[in-house]
């Protein structure tokens, strides 16, 4: 959130792309196991078949929604492509064989999932032209004049946050016992380079940064504050026992959900009767009067 708050706090169609990217990352986590520690063998893919079916169905559906909601859907395909290449590198290192790479079921699974995602993009009114529109949109003269489509500069507000994130990443990876996976190297490299050429990539970089760094942070925190040993099931009593089960986490989640809903524009008419004005909803720099003028006098 700190890396891309200037974009996440603005009401714009891109928020549908952000939602889709978050859903895609969650579904990808169903396909792969947790990162392994240094010295352990490379794990094959995932757990139960139910989680796999959720990914097989969910990833194409997310890409269909994403394509029809916002033109940033190529970000999802780049993300999947990095996971594919990363797994190929892992399999090649493990098998030391070209044929062994493509006999790896996890490699095949990621390739098929990526192909399904690429085909799912075609389910839109423009079909294959959606790719063309998405890839050529950035070359529009009006777009090139926008600040957020320009290259990263030292004076940009995103530059200190980018630098801080890379320093934090270097520190965490240096002290973490979790292997830095090839896919993570590719993701950070691709999205960091893209961010240097286009400030607009900040929001997607923020998601990738979180995806990469969280396993390392979890391992460091687990060493700093180790969890208590699990209690045998027969010793845990509902409402009591060693830990004394509590619903506090559920209540906190419900509270956070309610706060998000209560503060959203869609909840205002339901809770207060009157919707907020456009001046209250949008940033001070949003050209509301220019938009109203152009609606009255179409170019």
mmCIF file of C-alpha atoms in Angstrom:
data_model
loop_
_atom_site.group_PDB
_atom_site.id
_atom_site.type_symbol
_atom_site.label_atom_id
_atom_site.label_comp_id
_atom_site.label_asym_id
_atom_site.label_seq_id
_atom_site.Cartn_x
_atom_site.Cartn_y
_atom_site.Cartn_z
ATOM 1 C CA UNK A 1 0.000 0.000 0.000
ATOM 2 C CA UNK A 2 2.846 2.400 0.821
ATOM 3 C CA UNK A 3 4.489 1.685 -2.526
ATOM 4 C CA UNK A 4 1.411 2.517 -4.601
ATOM 5 C CA UNK A 5 -0.978 4.427 -2.334
ATOM 6 C CA UNK A 6 -1.125 7.385 -4.733
ATOM 7 C CA UNK A 7 -2.784 5.099 -7.286
ATOM 8 C CA UNK A 8 -4.789 2.796 -5.033
ATOM 9 C CA UNK A 9 -6.608 5.645 -3.275
ATOM 10 C CA UNK A 10 -7.981 7.123 -6.510
ATOM 11 C CA UNK A 11 -11.319 5.921 -7.910
ATOM 12 C CA UNK A 12 -10.491 4.825 -11.453
ATOM 13 C CA UNK A 13 -11.121 1.803 -13.727
ATOM 14 C CA UNK A 14 -7.649 0.517 -12.843
ATOM 15 C CA UNK A 15 -8.984 -0.675 -9.463
ATOM 16 C CA UNK A 16 -10.697 -3.542 -11.315
ATOM 17 C CA UNK A 17 -7.312 -4.537 -12.703
ATOM 18 C CA UNK A 18 -5.821 -4.363 -9.208
ATOM 19 C CA UNK A 19 -8.598 -6.605 -7.887
ATOM 20 C CA UNK A 20 -8.013 -9.068 -10.722
ATOM 21 C CA UNK A 21 -4.249 -9.141 -10.103
ATOM 22 C CA UNK A 22 -4.795 -9.877 -6.410
ATOM 23 C CA UNK A 23 -7.190 -12.710 -7.308
ATOM 24 C CA UNK A 24 -4.711 -14.102 -9.848
ATOM 25 C CA UNK A 25 -1.900 -14.161 -7.281
ATOM 26 C CA UNK A 26 -4.159 -15.953 -4.798
ATOM 27 C CA UNK A 27 -5.094 -18.594 -7.384
ATOM 28 C CA UNK A 28 -1.457 -19.096 -8.359
ATOM 29 C CA UNK A 29 -0.662 -19.838 -4.732
ATOM 30 C CA UNK A 30 -3.054 -22.786 -4.952
ATOM 31 C CA UNK A 31 -0.912 -24.318 -7.687
ATOM 32 C CA UNK A 32 2.456 -24.214 -5.956
ATOM 33 C CA UNK A 33 3.693 -25.233 -2.557
ATOM 34 C CA UNK A 34 5.239 -22.849 -0.101
ATOM 35 C CA UNK A 35 8.888 -21.879 -0.808
ATOM 36 C CA UNK A 36 11.396 -24.389 0.480
ATOM 37 C CA UNK A 37 14.366 -23.663 2.726
ATOM 38 C CA UNK A 38 17.971 -23.696 1.595
ATOM 39 C CA UNK A 39 19.406 -27.170 1.207
ATOM 40 C CA UNK A 40 16.057 -28.874 0.659
ATOM 41 C CA UNK A 41 15.165 -30.455 -2.692
ATOM 42 C CA UNK A 42 12.977 -28.555 -5.141
ATOM 43 C CA UNK A 43 9.362 -29.467 -4.361
ATOM 44 C CA UNK A 44 6.995 -30.705 -6.978
ATOM 45 C CA UNK A 45 3.672 -28.930 -7.222
ATOM 46 C CA UNK A 46 0.813 -28.737 -5.087
ATOM 47 C CA UNK A 47 -1.424 -30.154 -2.564
ATOM 48 C CA UNK A 48 -4.974 -31.457 -2.996
ATOM 49 C CA UNK A 49 -6.893 -31.756 -6.235
ATOM 50 C CA UNK A 50 -9.628 -29.427 -4.950
ATOM 51 C CA UNK A 51 -7.196 -26.524 -4.822
ATOM 52 C CA UNK A 52 -5.983 -27.374 -8.319
ATOM 53 C CA UNK A 53 -9.494 -27.352 -9.729
ATOM 54 C CA UNK A 54 -10.064 -23.940 -8.178
ATOM 55 C CA UNK A 55 -6.987 -22.679 -10.043
ATOM 56 C CA UNK A 56 -7.931 -24.369 -13.337
ATOM 57 C CA UNK A 57 -11.340 -22.713 -13.291
ATOM 58 C CA UNK A 58 -10.441 -19.505 -11.487
ATOM 59 C CA UNK A 59 -7.467 -18.283 -13.529
ATOM 60 C CA UNK A 60 -9.330 -18.216 -16.900
ATOM 61 C CA UNK A 61 -12.390 -16.610 -15.266
ATOM 62 C CA UNK A 62 -10.236 -13.919 -13.661
ATOM 63 C CA UNK A 63 -8.581 -13.171 -17.006
ATOM 64 C CA UNK A 64 -11.982 -12.916 -18.729
ATOM 65 C CA UNK A 65 -13.181 -10.452 -16.102
ATOM 66 C CA UNK A 66 -9.905 -8.516 -16.206
ATOM 67 C CA UNK A 67 -9.911 -8.159 -19.996
ATOM 68 C CA UNK A 68 -13.461 -6.836 -20.041
ATOM 69 C CA UNK A 69 -12.896 -4.493 -17.081
ATOM 70 C CA UNK A 70 -9.526 -2.857 -17.801
ATOM 71 C CA UNK A 71 -6.770 -2.879 -20.395
ATOM 72 C CA UNK A 72 -4.026 -3.810 -17.912
ATOM 73 C CA UNK A 73 -4.645 -7.556 -18.393
ATOM 74 C CA UNK A 74 -1.197 -8.127 -20.053
ATOM 75 C CA UNK A 75 0.255 -7.665 -16.553
ATOM 76 C CA UNK A 76 -1.396 -10.938 -15.545
ATOM 77 C CA UNK A 77 0.047 -12.763 -18.542
ATOM 78 C CA UNK A 78 3.527 -11.407 -17.776
ATOM 79 C CA UNK A 79 3.144 -12.602 -14.180
ATOM 80 C CA UNK A 80 2.173 -16.101 -15.328
ATOM 81 C CA UNK A 81 4.980 -16.119 -17.883
ATOM 82 C CA UNK A 82 7.556 -15.394 -15.185
ATOM 83 C CA UNK A 83 6.191 -18.275 -13.094
ATOM 84 C CA UNK A 84 6.483 -20.588 -16.094
ATOM 85 C CA UNK A 85 10.076 -19.598 -16.862
ATOM 86 C CA UNK A 86 11.002 -19.764 -13.196
ATOM 87 C CA UNK A 87 9.702 -23.312 -12.859
ATOM 88 C CA UNK A 88 11.539 -24.311 -16.065
ATOM 89 C CA UNK A 89 14.798 -23.052 -14.536
ATOM 90 C CA UNK A 90 14.110 -25.011 -11.334
ATOM 91 C CA UNK A 91 13.354 -28.207 -13.254
ATOM 92 C CA UNK A 92 16.434 -27.763 -15.460
ATOM 93 C CA UNK A 93 18.635 -27.321 -12.386
ATOM 94 C CA UNK A 94 17.121 -30.406 -10.776
ATOM 95 C CA UNK A 95 17.113 -32.775 -13.750
ATOM 96 C CA UNK A 96 20.082 -31.427 -15.785
ATOM 97 C CA UNK A 97 18.142 -32.647 -18.830
ATOM 98 C CA UNK A 98 16.195 -30.932 -21.592
ATOM 99 C CA UNK A 99 13.667 -33.744 -21.795
ATOM 100 C CA UNK A 100 13.454 -33.807 -18.010
ATOM 101 C CA UNK A 101 12.285 -30.207 -17.984
ATOM 102 C CA UNK A 102 9.190 -30.859 -20.061
ATOM 103 C CA UNK A 103 8.467 -34.170 -18.370
ATOM 104 C CA UNK A 104 8.095 -32.233 -15.124
ATOM 105 C CA UNK A 105 4.366 -32.143 -14.411
ATOM 106 C CA UNK A 106 4.576 -28.763 -12.708
ATOM 107 C CA UNK A 107 6.183 -27.199 -15.792
ATOM 108 C CA UNK A 108 3.447 -28.660 -17.974
ATOM 109 C CA UNK A 109 0.775 -27.465 -15.555
ATOM 110 C CA UNK A 110 2.056 -23.876 -15.558
ATOM 111 C CA UNK A 111 2.373 -23.837 -19.353
ATOM 112 C CA UNK A 112 -1.207 -25.044 -19.826
ATOM 113 C CA UNK A 113 -2.539 -22.584 -17.248
ATOM 114 C CA UNK A 114 -0.765 -19.709 -18.997
ATOM 115 C CA UNK A 115 -2.135 -20.824 -22.359
ATOM 116 C CA UNK A 116 -5.650 -20.989 -20.905
ATOM 117 C CA UNK A 117 -5.225 -17.472 -19.530
ATOM 118 C CA UNK A 118 -4.044 -16.196 -22.929
ATOM 119 C CA UNK A 119 -7.042 -17.800 -24.662
ATOM 120 C CA UNK A 120 -9.449 -16.491 -22.002
ATOM 121 C CA UNK A 121 -8.391 -12.957 -22.914
ATOM 122 C CA UNK A 122 -10.106 -13.477 -26.297
ATOM 123 C CA UNK A 123 -13.512 -13.658 -24.599
ATOM 124 C CA UNK A 124 -14.336 -9.976 -25.113
ATOM 125 C CA UNK A 125 -16.184 -7.884 -27.735
ATOM 126 C CA UNK A 126 -12.940 -7.111 -29.607
ATOM 127 C CA UNK A 127 -11.571 -10.690 -29.436
ATOM 128 C CA UNK A 128 -7.905 -10.691 -30.549
ATOM 129 C CA UNK A 129 -7.904 -6.921 -31.095
ATOM 130 C CA UNK A 130 -7.873 -6.549 -27.303
ATOM 131 C CA UNK A 131 -4.190 -7.491 -27.404
ATOM 132 C CA UNK A 132 -3.507 -4.885 -30.066
ATOM 133 C CA UNK A 133 -5.384 -2.151 -28.194
ATOM 134 C CA UNK A 134 -3.606 -2.942 -24.916
ATOM 135 C CA UNK A 135 -0.137 -2.981 -26.465
ATOM 136 C CA UNK A 136 -0.571 0.163 -28.578
ATOM 137 C CA UNK A 137 -2.465 2.272 -26.040
ATOM 138 C CA UNK A 138 0.728 3.600 -24.490
ATOM 139 C CA UNK A 139 1.890 5.078 -27.799
ATOM 140 C CA UNK A 140 -1.010 7.525 -27.988
ATOM 141 C CA UNK A 141 0.230 11.128 -28.031
ATOM 142 C CA UNK A 142 -2.158 12.196 -25.271
ATOM 143 C CA UNK A 143 -1.043 9.319 -23.054
ATOM 144 C CA UNK A 144 2.632 10.121 -23.551
ATOM 145 C CA UNK A 145 1.994 13.613 -22.184
ATOM 146 C CA UNK A 146 0.708 12.241 -18.867
ATOM 147 C CA UNK A 147 3.069 12.259 -15.898
ATOM 148 C CA UNK A 148 2.262 8.689 -14.857
ATOM 149 C CA UNK A 149 3.276 7.308 -18.258
ATOM 150 C CA UNK A 150 6.736 8.875 -18.152
ATOM 151 C CA UNK A 151 9.991 7.237 -17.130
ATOM 152 C CA UNK A 152 11.071 7.134 -13.493
ATOM 153 C CA UNK A 153 13.127 10.128 -12.369
ATOM 154 C CA UNK A 154 15.041 10.768 -9.157
ATOM 155 C CA UNK A 155 12.665 13.589 -8.296
ATOM 156 C CA UNK A 156 9.538 11.456 -8.734
ATOM 157 C CA UNK A 157 7.576 10.671 -5.581
ATOM 158 C CA UNK A 158 7.764 6.946 -6.387
ATOM 159 C CA UNK A 159 11.583 6.880 -6.560
ATOM 160 C CA UNK A 160 12.322 6.994 -2.789
ATOM 161 C CA UNK A 161 9.734 4.273 -2.184
ATOM 162 C CA UNK A 162 11.251 2.116 -4.916
ATOM 163 C CA UNK A 163 14.724 2.563 -3.456
ATOM 164 C CA UNK A 164 13.478 1.791 0.071
ATOM 165 C CA UNK A 165 11.720 -1.363 -1.129
ATOM 166 C CA UNK A 166 14.876 -2.657 -2.823
ATOM 167 C CA UNK A 167 16.966 -1.974 0.279
ATOM 168 C CA UNK A 168 14.401 -3.788 2.430
ATOM 169 C CA UNK A 169 14.384 -6.684 -0.004
ATOM 170 C CA UNK A 170 18.186 -6.947 0.074
ATOM 171 C CA UNK A 171 18.174 -7.008 3.888
ATOM 172 C CA UNK A 172 15.420 -9.597 4.139
ATOM 173 C CA UNK A 173 16.862 -11.909 1.506
ATOM 174 C CA UNK A 174 20.303 -11.658 3.115
ATOM 175 C CA UNK A 175 19.008 -12.934 6.449
ATOM 176 C CA UNK A 176 16.201 -15.224 5.302
ATOM 177 C CA UNK A 177 16.621 -18.982 5.111
ATOM 178 C CA UNK A 178 14.031 -19.281 2.346
ATOM 179 C CA UNK A 179 15.371 -19.885 -1.142
ATOM 180 C CA UNK A 180 15.038 -16.965 -3.533
ATOM 181 C CA UNK A 181 13.205 -18.717 -6.363
ATOM 182 C CA UNK A 182 14.039 -18.097 -10.043
ATOM 183 C CA UNK A 183 10.468 -16.951 -10.696
ATOM 184 C CA UNK A 184 10.885 -14.315 -7.983
ATOM 185 C CA UNK A 185 14.087 -13.062 -9.603
ATOM 186 C CA UNK A 186 12.315 -12.797 -12.955
ATOM 187 C CA UNK A 187 9.272 -11.052 -11.468
ATOM 188 C CA UNK A 188 11.297 -8.457 -9.620
ATOM 189 C CA UNK A 189 13.622 -7.900 -12.554
ATOM 190 C CA UNK A 190 10.846 -7.511 -15.133
ATOM 191 C CA UNK A 191 8.618 -5.272 -13.026
ATOM 192 C CA UNK A 192 11.479 -3.147 -11.697
ATOM 193 C CA UNK A 193 12.755 -2.471 -15.219
ATOM 194 C CA UNK A 194 9.217 -1.733 -16.387
ATOM 195 C CA UNK A 195 8.767 0.697 -13.482
ATOM 196 C CA UNK A 196 11.949 2.547 -14.430
ATOM 197 C CA UNK A 197 10.521 3.166 -17.910
ATOM 198 C CA UNK A 198 6.919 3.814 -16.810
ATOM 199 C CA UNK A 199 5.829 5.211 -13.432
ATOM 200 C CA UNK A 200 2.375 3.723 -14.002
ATOM 201 C CA UNK A 201 3.812 0.271 -13.238
ATOM 202 C CA UNK A 202 4.185 1.240 -9.550
ATOM 203 C CA UNK A 203 0.939 -0.421 -8.495
ATOM 204 C CA UNK A 204 1.818 -3.709 -10.208
ATOM 205 C CA UNK A 205 5.372 -3.593 -8.846
ATOM 206 C CA UNK A 206 3.930 -3.178 -5.339
ATOM 207 C CA UNK A 207 1.940 -6.404 -5.663
ATOM 208 C CA UNK A 208 4.916 -8.322 -7.036
ATOM 209 C CA UNK A 209 7.171 -6.968 -4.290
ATOM 210 C CA UNK A 210 4.729 -8.157 -1.638
ATOM 211 C CA UNK A 211 4.348 -11.542 -3.310
ATOM 212 C CA UNK A 212 8.122 -12.053 -3.301
ATOM 213 C CA UNK A 213 9.013 -10.680 0.122
ATOM 214 C CA UNK A 214 6.230 -12.132 2.293
ATOM 215 C CA UNK A 215 7.683 -15.703 2.507
ATOM 216 C CA UNK A 216 11.017 -14.261 3.633
ATOM 217 C CA UNK A 217 9.389 -11.974 6.187
ATOM 218 C CA UNK A 218 7.338 -14.886 7.515
ATOM 219 C CA UNK A 219 10.466 -16.983 8.018
ATOM 220 C CA UNK A 220 12.319 -14.153 9.773
ATOM 221 C CA UNK A 221 9.374 -13.413 12.066
ATOM 222 C CA UNK A 222 8.941 -17.108 12.849
ATOM 223 C CA UNK A 223 12.553 -17.251 14.029
ATOM 224 C CA UNK A 224 12.232 -14.043 16.029
ATOM 225 C CA UNK A 225 8.912 -14.963 17.631
ATOM 226 C CA UNK A 226 8.489 -18.741 17.301
ATOM 227 C CA UNK A 227 4.990 -20.115 17.579
ATOM 228 C CA UNK A 228 4.206 -22.384 20.535
ATOM 229 C CA UNK A 229 4.266 -26.101 19.929
ATOM 230 C CA UNK A 230 0.941 -27.433 18.603
ATOM 231 C CA UNK A 231 -1.325 -28.910 21.223
ATOM 232 C CA UNK A 232 -2.594 -32.468 20.663
ATOM 233 C CA UNK A 233 -6.131 -32.457 19.383
ATOM 234 C CA UNK A 234 -7.485 -34.356 22.373
ATOM 235 C CA UNK A 235 -6.233 -31.592 24.704
ATOM 236 C CA UNK A 236 -8.035 -28.783 22.906
ATOM 237 C CA UNK A 237 -11.461 -28.110 24.343
ATOM 238 C CA UNK A 238 -13.945 -25.853 22.626
ATOM 239 C CA UNK A 239 -14.111 -22.601 24.555
ATOM 240 C CA UNK A 240 -11.198 -23.565 26.776
ATOM 241 C CA UNK A 241 -8.239 -25.928 26.656
ATOM 242 C CA UNK A 242 -4.594 -24.904 26.514
ATOM 243 C CA UNK A 243 -5.070 -22.113 23.968
ATOM 244 C CA UNK A 244 -8.656 -21.257 24.862
ATOM 245 C CA UNK A 245 -10.179 -20.964 21.387
ATOM 246 C CA UNK A 246 -11.413 -17.525 20.578
ATOM 247 C CA UNK A 247 -13.427 -15.914 17.798
ATOM 248 C CA UNK A 248 -11.514 -12.642 18.086
ATOM 249 C CA UNK A 249 -9.900 -13.072 14.669
ATOM 250 C CA UNK A 250 -13.282 -13.556 13.030
ATOM 251 C CA UNK A 251 -14.662 -10.511 14.805
ATOM 252 C CA UNK A 252 -11.684 -8.390 13.726
ATOM 253 C CA UNK A 253 -12.132 -9.501 10.109
ATOM 254 C CA UNK A 254 -15.844 -8.667 10.235
ATOM 255 C CA UNK A 255 -14.998 -5.246 11.708
ATOM 256 C CA UNK A 256 -12.433 -4.514 8.981
ATOM 257 C CA UNK A 257 -14.892 -5.579 6.294
ATOM 258 C CA UNK A 258 -17.582 -3.338 7.764
ATOM 259 C CA UNK A 259 -15.225 -0.346 7.965
ATOM 260 C CA UNK A 260 -14.257 -0.787 4.324
ATOM 261 C CA UNK A 261 -17.893 -1.000 3.303
ATOM 262 C CA UNK A 262 -19.030 1.882 5.509
ATOM 263 C CA UNK A 263 -16.385 4.219 4.069
ATOM 264 C CA UNK A 264 -17.020 3.256 0.453
ATOM 265 C CA UNK A 265 -19.028 5.516 -1.903
ATOM 266 C CA UNK A 266 -21.534 2.723 -2.573
ATOM 267 C CA UNK A 267 -22.480 2.509 1.122
ATOM 268 C CA UNK A 268 -23.075 6.226 1.628
ATOM 269 C CA UNK A 269 -26.606 6.336 0.100
ATOM 270 C CA UNK A 270 -27.591 3.219 2.066
ATOM 271 C CA UNK A 271 -26.308 4.430 5.438
ATOM 272 C CA UNK A 272 -26.772 8.193 5.207
ATOM 273 C CA UNK A 273 -29.463 8.656 2.572
ATOM 274 C CA UNK A 274 -27.537 11.067 0.335
ATOM 275 C CA UNK A 275 -24.571 10.347 -1.877
ATOM 276 C CA UNK A 276 -21.424 12.417 -1.665
ATOM 277 C CA UNK A 277 -20.811 15.006 -4.365
ATOM 278 C CA UNK A 278 -18.202 14.534 -7.059
ATOM 279 C CA UNK A 279 -16.038 17.194 -5.372
ATOM 280 C CA UNK A 280 -16.000 15.078 -2.205
ATOM 281 C CA UNK A 281 -15.293 11.826 -4.022
ATOM 282 C CA UNK A 282 -12.473 12.775 -6.360
ATOM 283 C CA UNK A 283 -9.049 14.307 -6.015
ATOM 284 C CA UNK A 284 -8.700 18.093 -6.212
ATOM 285 C CA UNK A 285 -6.776 17.711 -9.479
ATOM 286 C CA UNK A 286 -9.574 15.768 -11.198
ATOM 287 C CA UNK A 287 -10.841 17.951 -14.098
ATOM 288 C CA UNK A 288 -14.534 17.746 -13.221
ATOM 289 C CA UNK A 289 -15.538 20.985 -14.961
ATOM 290 C CA UNK A 290 -13.563 20.117 -18.082
ATOM 291 C CA UNK A 291 -15.283 16.746 -18.178
ATOM 292 C CA UNK A 292 -18.708 18.367 -17.811
ATOM 293 C CA UNK A 293 -17.884 20.830 -20.599
ATOM 294 C CA UNK A 294 -16.799 18.060 -22.970
ATOM 295 C CA UNK A 295 -20.003 16.164 -22.251
ATOM 296 C CA UNK A 296 -22.037 19.205 -23.207
ATOM 297 C CA UNK A 297 -19.836 19.960 -26.240
ATOM 298 C CA UNK A 298 -18.516 16.653 -27.634
ATOM 299 C CA UNK A 299 -15.315 17.072 -29.695
#
